[in-house]
Tab-separated table of C-alpha atoms and ligand atoms in Angstrom:
chain	number	residue	atom	x	y	z
G	1	MET	CA	43.299	47.762	42.823
G	2	GLY	CA	44.370	45.206	45.405
G	3	VAL	CA	48.013	46.243	45.939
G	4	ASP	CA	49.649	44.288	48.770
G	5	LEU	CA	50.631	47.144	51.087
G	6	ARG	CA	51.946	45.049	53.958
G	7	THR	CA	55.361	46.032	55.238
G	8	ARG	CA	57.732	45.112	58.032
G	9	LEU	CA	58.667	47.198	61.017
G	10	ALA	CA	61.694	44.931	61.554
G	11	HIS	CA	60.149	41.617	62.722
G	12	VAL	CA	56.643	43.072	63.141
G	13	GLU	CA	54.288	43.168	60.172
G	14	LEU	CA	52.137	46.261	59.524
G	15	PRO	CA	49.060	46.188	57.264
G	16	ASN	CA	50.288	49.272	55.395
G	17	PRO	CA	53.251	51.670	55.462
G	18	ILE	CA	51.629	55.005	56.401
G	19	LEU	CA	52.295	56.218	59.946
G	20	THR	CA	51.863	59.513	61.703
G	21	ALA	CA	55.082	61.399	62.414
G	22	SER	CA	55.972	61.864	66.051
G	23	GLY	CA	54.849	65.164	67.525
G	24	CYS	CA	52.237	65.932	64.880
G	25	ALA	CA	49.330	63.925	66.275
G	26	GLY	CA	49.814	63.850	70.052
G	27	SER	CA	48.889	60.329	71.099
G	28	GLY	CA	46.394	59.889	68.255
G	29	ARG	CA	43.278	61.002	70.116
G	30	GLU	CA	42.967	64.274	68.178
G	31	LEU	CA	42.904	62.373	64.901
G	32	ALA	CA	40.155	59.915	65.847
G	33	GLN	CA	37.433	62.456	64.953
G	34	PHE	CA	38.762	62.541	61.373
G	35	PHE	CA	39.490	58.865	60.632
G	36	ASP	CA	39.705	55.404	62.136
G	37	VAL	CA	43.177	55.343	63.673
G	38	SER	CA	43.382	51.558	63.297
G	39	LYS	CA	43.330	51.904	59.488
G	40	ILE	CA	46.843	53.306	59.089
G	41	GLY	CA	50.060	51.364	59.691
G	42	ALA	CA	50.648	52.856	63.147
G	43	ILE	CA	50.379	55.963	65.265
G	44	VAL	CA	53.794	57.282	66.279
G	45	THR	CA	53.253	59.166	69.510
G	46	LYS	CA	54.772	62.499	70.587
G	47	SER	CA	58.122	61.858	72.278
G	48	VAL	CA	57.500	61.096	75.919
G	49	MET	CA	60.001	61.808	78.690
G	50	LEU	CA	60.227	60.401	82.212
G	51	ALA	CA	58.682	63.453	83.892
G	52	PRO	CA	55.814	65.717	82.793
G	53	ARG	CA	57.099	68.800	81.038
G	54	ALA	CA	55.638	72.206	80.175
G	55	GLY	CA	57.857	72.877	77.163
G	56	ARG	CA	59.218	76.162	75.902
G	57	PRO	CA	57.486	79.549	76.140
G	58	THR	CA	55.265	80.746	73.279
G	59	PRO	CA	55.331	81.547	70.394
G	60	ARG	CA	56.433	78.045	69.521
G	61	MET	CA	55.550	77.799	65.880
G	62	ALA	CA	56.271	79.925	62.823
G	63	GLU	CA	55.388	79.483	59.179
G	64	THR	CA	58.264	79.580	56.708
G	65	PRO	CA	58.375	79.263	52.904
G	66	GLY	CA	57.479	75.653	52.157
G	67	GLY	CA	57.484	74.630	55.802
G	68	MET	CA	57.317	75.605	59.440
G	69	LEU	CA	59.486	75.993	62.487
G	70	ASN	CA	58.559	74.470	65.839
G	71	SER	CA	60.081	74.991	69.218
G	72	ILE	CA	57.795	72.970	71.465
G	73	GLY	CA	60.474	71.843	73.882
G	74	LEU	CA	59.215	68.306	74.477
G	75	GLN	CA	56.013	69.266	76.239
G	76	GLY	CA	54.271	66.159	77.495
G	77	PRO	CA	52.568	64.274	80.318
G	78	GLY	CA	55.514	62.068	81.311
G	79	ILE	CA	55.732	58.312	80.999
G	80	ASP	CA	53.379	57.440	83.904
G	81	ALA	CA	50.401	59.379	82.510
G	82	PHE	CA	51.213	58.152	79.026
G	83	LEU	CA	51.082	54.533	80.132
G	84	GLN	CA	47.959	54.996	82.237
G	85	ARG	CA	45.938	57.088	79.812
G	86	ASP	CA	47.287	57.446	76.264
G	87	LEU	CA	48.585	53.997	75.409
G	88	PRO	CA	45.431	52.160	76.652
G	89	TRP	CA	43.292	54.559	74.595
G	90	LEU	CA	45.228	53.776	71.411
G	91	LEU	CA	45.012	50.050	72.072
G	92	SER	CA	41.268	50.298	72.801
G	93	ARG	CA	40.842	51.761	69.299
G	94	GLY	CA	42.745	48.881	67.723
G	95	ALA	CA	45.614	51.170	66.684
G	96	ARG	CA	49.203	50.037	66.593
G	97	ALA	CA	51.369	52.247	68.793
G	98	VAL	CA	54.949	53.186	68.029
G	99	VAL	CA	56.093	54.965	71.165
G	100	SER	CA	58.644	57.754	70.755
G	101	ILE	CA	60.883	58.377	73.748
G	102	ALA	CA	63.219	61.287	74.557
G	103	ALA	CA	65.586	61.997	77.432
G	104	GLY	CA	68.571	64.076	78.431
G	105	THR	CA	70.832	61.176	79.426
G	106	ALA	CA	71.477	57.630	78.190
G	107	ARG	CA	70.414	56.380	81.613
G	108	ASP	CA	66.991	58.058	81.319
G	109	TYR	CA	66.450	56.567	77.863
G	110	ALA	CA	67.186	53.141	79.356
G	111	GLU	CA	64.739	53.814	82.204
G	112	LEU	CA	62.019	54.791	79.714
G	113	ALA	CA	62.644	51.575	77.782
G	114	ALA	CA	62.338	49.552	80.982
G	115	ARG	CA	59.012	51.238	81.765
G	116	LEU	CA	57.714	50.470	78.277
G	117	SER	CA	58.715	46.844	78.770
G	118	ASP	CA	56.298	46.653	81.678
G	119	ALA	CA	53.426	47.773	79.447
G	120	SER	CA	51.899	45.509	76.872
G	121	GLY	CA	50.820	46.496	73.392
G	122	VAL	CA	53.798	48.576	72.281
G	123	THR	CA	54.357	47.805	68.584
G	124	ALA	CA	57.783	49.467	68.446
G	125	VAL	CA	59.896	52.087	70.155
G	126	GLU	CA	61.197	55.112	68.271
G	127	VAL	CA	64.175	56.517	70.117
G	128	ASN	CA	64.263	60.252	69.464
G	129	ILE	CA	67.920	61.189	69.799
G	130	SER	CA	67.571	64.173	67.485
G	131	CYS	CA	65.177	66.689	69.031
G	132	PRO	CA	66.655	70.039	68.035
G	133	ASN	CA	64.901	71.947	70.834
G	134	VAL	CA	67.031	71.016	73.806
G	135	GLU	CA	68.961	73.453	75.969
G	136	ASP	CA	72.293	71.894	75.242
G	137	ARG	CA	73.376	70.778	71.748
G	138	GLY	CA	75.403	68.097	73.551
G	139	GLN	CA	72.060	66.411	74.219
G	140	VAL	CA	71.457	65.921	70.501
G	141	PHE	CA	72.888	62.417	70.725
G	142	ALA	CA	72.274	61.930	66.983
G	143	CYS	CA	75.148	64.309	66.238
G	144	ASP	CA	77.795	61.996	67.669
G	145	PRO	CA	78.262	58.282	66.856
G	146	ALA	CA	79.531	57.353	70.339
G	147	ALA	CA	76.687	59.170	72.111
G	148	ALA	CA	74.092	57.666	69.758
G	149	SER	CA	75.527	54.214	70.312
G	150	ALA	CA	75.433	54.583	74.128
G	151	VAL	CA	71.721	55.495	74.036
G	152	VAL	CA	70.814	52.603	71.748
G	153	GLU	CA	72.779	50.085	73.801
G	154	GLY	CA	71.044	51.256	76.965
G	155	VAL	CA	67.583	51.033	75.404
G	156	ARG	CA	68.244	47.610	73.907
G	157	GLY	CA	69.618	46.355	77.210
G	158	SER	CA	66.580	47.550	79.166
G	159	LEU	CA	63.852	46.187	76.922
G	160	ARG	CA	62.685	42.944	78.440
G	161	TYR	CA	61.053	41.685	75.273
G	162	ASP	CA	61.864	41.809	71.610
G	163	VAL	CA	60.105	45.033	70.613
G	164	PRO	CA	61.619	46.645	67.504
G	165	VAL	CA	63.847	49.634	68.254
G	166	PHE	CA	63.945	52.393	65.635
G	167	VAL	CA	66.300	55.320	66.116
G	168	LYS	CA	65.363	58.747	64.818
G	169	LEU	CA	68.274	60.500	63.159
G	170	SER	CA	69.053	64.139	62.497
G	171	PRO	CA	69.979	65.453	59.057
G	172	ASP	CA	72.074	68.135	60.803
G	173	VAL	CA	75.267	66.063	60.595
G	174	THR	CA	78.159	65.791	58.170
G	175	ASP	CA	77.906	62.017	57.733
G	176	ILE	CA	74.511	60.488	58.483
G	177	VAL	CA	75.713	57.059	57.319
G	178	ALA	CA	78.294	57.010	60.127
G	179	ILE	CA	75.589	57.754	62.726
G	180	ALA	CA	73.288	55.153	61.178
G	181	GLY	CA	76.077	52.564	61.320
G	182	ALA	CA	76.765	53.318	64.987
G	183	CYS	CA	73.077	52.837	65.829
G	184	VAL	CA	72.808	49.575	63.887
G	185	ASP	CA	75.983	48.228	65.483
G	186	ALA	CA	74.567	49.119	68.918
G	187	GLY	CA	71.439	47.043	68.284
G	188	ALA	CA	68.918	49.250	66.457
G	189	ASP	CA	66.462	47.244	64.354
G	190	GLY	CA	65.693	50.184	62.096
G	191	LEU	CA	66.076	53.908	61.550
G	192	SER	CA	63.675	56.830	61.276
G	193	MET	CA	64.765	59.642	59.014
G	194	ILE	CA	64.636	62.585	59.148
G	195	ASN	CA	63.989	64.753	62.137
G	196	THR	CA	63.631	68.493	61.696
G	197	LEU	CA	66.598	70.700	60.832
G	198	LEU	CA	67.650	73.476	63.177
G	199	GLY	CA	66.372	76.762	61.812
G	200	MET	CA	65.433	80.286	62.842
G	201	ALA	CA	63.255	83.178	61.737
G	202	ILE	CA	63.530	86.878	62.624
G	203	ASP	CA	60.537	89.225	62.587
G	204	THR	CA	61.686	92.216	60.565
G	205	GLN	CA	59.058	94.466	62.207
G	206	THR	CA	60.149	93.810	65.774
G	207	MET	CA	63.690	92.965	64.635
G	208	ARG	CA	63.712	90.041	67.110
G	209	PRO	CA	63.521	86.248	66.796
G	210	VAL	CA	59.984	85.014	66.007
G	211	LEU	CA	60.174	82.001	68.321
G	212	ALA	CA	60.444	82.543	72.059
G	213	GLY	CA	62.946	79.703	72.090
G	214	VAL	CA	64.890	81.566	69.343
G	215	THR	CA	65.703	78.469	67.237
G	216	GLY	CA	63.339	75.711	66.116
G	217	GLY	CA	63.043	72.582	64.016
G	218	LEU	CA	62.260	73.103	60.330
G	219	SER	CA	59.774	70.670	58.776
G	220	GLY	CA	57.451	70.519	55.772
G	221	PRO	CA	57.884	70.220	51.998
G	222	ALA	CA	61.035	72.377	52.056
G	223	ILE	CA	62.967	69.523	53.667
G	224	ARG	CA	61.754	66.626	51.500
G	225	PRO	CA	64.792	66.562	49.184
G	226	ILE	CA	66.994	66.317	52.278
G	227	ALA	CA	64.938	63.364	53.523
G	228	VAL	CA	65.238	61.667	50.133
G	229	ARG	CA	69.006	62.199	50.186
G	230	CYS	CA	69.450	60.858	53.744
G	231	ILE	CA	67.255	57.805	53.131
G	232	TRP	CA	69.066	57.149	49.866
G	233	GLN	CA	72.533	57.334	51.464
G	234	VAL	CA	71.646	55.085	54.398
G	235	HIS	CA	69.759	52.522	52.281
G	236	GLU	CA	72.731	52.403	49.905
G	237	ALA	CA	75.042	51.568	52.825
G	238	TYR	CA	72.622	49.346	54.808
G	239	PRO	CA	70.059	47.909	52.382
G	240	GLU	CA	68.797	45.375	54.929
G	241	VAL	CA	67.969	47.936	57.628
G	242	PRO	CA	64.313	49.021	57.583
G	243	ILE	CA	63.717	52.758	57.388
G	244	ILE	CA	60.725	54.813	58.439
G	245	GLY	CA	60.998	57.765	56.073
G	246	MET	CA	59.597	61.202	56.864
G	247	GLY	CA	60.126	64.784	55.795
G	248	GLY	CA	57.620	66.950	53.968
G	249	VAL	CA	55.333	64.219	52.638
G	250	ARG	CA	52.044	65.720	51.414
G	251	THR	CA	50.836	63.226	48.795
G	252	GLY	CA	50.986	59.548	47.889
G	253	ARG	CA	53.526	60.480	45.235
G	254	ASP	CA	55.767	62.085	47.861
G	255	ALA	CA	55.507	58.899	49.959
G	256	PHE	CA	56.357	56.843	46.861
G	257	GLU	CA	59.503	58.941	46.368
G	258	LEU	CA	60.734	58.125	49.898
G	259	ILE	CA	59.938	54.441	49.278
G	260	LEU	CA	61.934	54.464	46.036
G	261	ALA	CA	64.849	55.939	48.031
G	262	GLY	CA	64.659	53.004	50.462
G	263	ALA	CA	61.969	53.636	53.085
G	264	SER	CA	59.743	50.675	54.005
G	265	MET	CA	57.329	52.924	55.908
G	266	VAL	CA	56.483	56.621	55.636
G	267	SER	CA	55.463	58.951	58.449
G	268	VAL	CA	53.255	61.929	57.688
G	269	GLY	CA	53.761	64.985	59.881
G	270	THR	CA	53.476	68.689	59.153
G	271	THR	CA	50.734	68.298	56.555
G	272	ILE	CA	48.440	66.892	59.288
G	273	PHE	CA	48.147	70.415	60.713
G	274	HIS	CA	46.094	71.624	57.758
G	275	ASP	CA	44.717	68.259	56.615
G	276	PRO	CA	44.048	66.097	59.689
G	277	SER	CA	42.959	63.114	57.569
G	278	ALA	CA	46.103	63.317	55.399
G	279	CYS	CA	47.317	59.858	56.459
G	280	VAL	CA	44.312	58.013	54.991
G	281	ARG	CA	44.341	60.172	51.859
G	282	ILE	CA	48.066	59.562	51.325
G	283	LEU	CA	47.554	55.825	51.874
G	284	ARG	CA	44.874	55.780	49.159
G	285	GLU	CA	47.026	57.875	46.824
G	286	LEU	CA	50.053	55.657	47.396
G	287	GLU	CA	48.033	52.591	46.485
G	288	GLU	CA	46.959	54.377	43.274
G	289	GLU	CA	50.565	55.329	42.466
G	290	LEU	CA	51.644	51.704	42.815
G	291	ALA	CA	48.656	50.253	40.941
G	292	SER	CA	49.025	52.695	38.047
G	293	ARG	CA	52.574	51.417	37.520
G	294	GLY	CA	51.559	47.769	37.720
G	295	ILE	CA	53.383	47.315	41.043
G	296	GLU	CA	51.471	44.619	42.935
G	297	ARG	CA	53.440	44.646	46.188
G	298	LEU	CA	54.775	47.601	48.140
G	299	GLY	CA	57.890	45.542	48.847
G	300	ASP	CA	58.725	45.558	45.143
G	301	ALA	CA	59.068	49.356	45.187
G	302	ILE	CA	61.318	49.762	48.240
G	303	GLY	CA	64.717	51.114	47.193
G	304	VAL	CA	64.051	50.661	43.488
G	305	ALA	CA	65.779	53.967	42.674
G	306	HIS	CA	69.060	52.289	43.634
G	307	GLU	CA	68.776	49.698	40.898
G	308	PRO	CA	70.641	50.274	37.650
G	309	ARG	CA	68.373	52.012	35.179
G	310	ARG	CA	67.024	50.010	32.283
G	311	MET	CA	67.277	52.111	29.154
G	312	PRO	CA	64.317	51.650	26.834
G	313	GLY	CA	65.233	49.414	23.932
G	314	ARG	CA	68.535	48.300	25.432
G	315	ARG	CA	69.281	44.869	26.748
G	316	LEU	CA	70.149	44.657	30.428
G	317	SER	CA	73.536	42.991	29.996
G	318	GLY	CA	76.486	45.350	29.860
G	319	ASN	CA	74.955	48.715	29.033
G	320	VAL	CA	73.013	49.418	32.161
G	321	GLN	CA	73.191	52.792	34.022
I	401	DHB	C1	60.391	68.572	69.548
I	401	DHB	C2	60.664	68.963	68.266
I	401	DHB	C3	61.156	68.044	67.381
I	401	DHB	O1	61.426	68.350	66.080
I	401	DHB	C4	61.372	66.773	67.799
I	401	DHB	O2	61.853	65.864	66.962
I	401	DHB	C5	61.086	66.394	69.066
I	401	DHB	C6	60.586	67.316	69.949
I	401	DHB	C7	59.900	69.513	70.549
I	401	DHB	O3	60.327	70.657	70.547
I	401	DHB	O4	59.119	69.116	71.414
């Protein structure tokens, strides 16, 4: 087939556009028994915070029609253990590591960025400002342009070398383009879209919330049209800003849809839970989707859905659309 799948994570080139989605593959170790983790574009790690954290009480996950709810609560080892143990493991396997960070204050985000600057081998930072499972909705920085901007400025200011900064946005806002613009103006190199939507399920037998944390983030195929819409709107407004697209991708065709909307990379998340080798399968399927349409370079497909439609049999001048 020989499709050129290379893509750009801002100024860093990746061999192909398929990434794991943060939170769905830990730090990549779990996936290594299913496929060679160096073969996909990058591993995006579970959001790491400054301190180790136990997360929310169980149950933390619930199946929903076409998706699932999670209420993990940012469980993790903390940045020190991550840098000592998880990052070196990924690098030893030849994987590219996109490190997701989360914090409760702009100052802590900046501190995390400074700590990552001291480590070598970080391909990019994904700043998770949209975790839905925090105690205080005021900590969902992605819901407010000024708060989002303050976090991005702090991260950018603390990074001592030019590692790409991607900011993960929430679809739970009225105007995602306004939030995207605030992040870009504050120094983001790219955007990751979309995080989970805030949802909830009630057990009709017990008549109580299913999740111990009551609410949770909705992911899976049910949210893919929302991801397509968000990516479309932001690419329309900022066509030069690279986007890591995610939200319910199960097949190469789903990934292709996000690429047509404007994503230059696609993260695969929820589907990993029942198909741990989904990333390599989706990569193969995406290549087939492109090849079958005679598209020789991935870059030629990014954002194509925004172009005026060419009606069969009509000339391009004048009567397009
Ligand atoms: C968690 C859930 C998310 O959807 C997310 O983006 C980050 C963290 C969590 O609960 O740990």
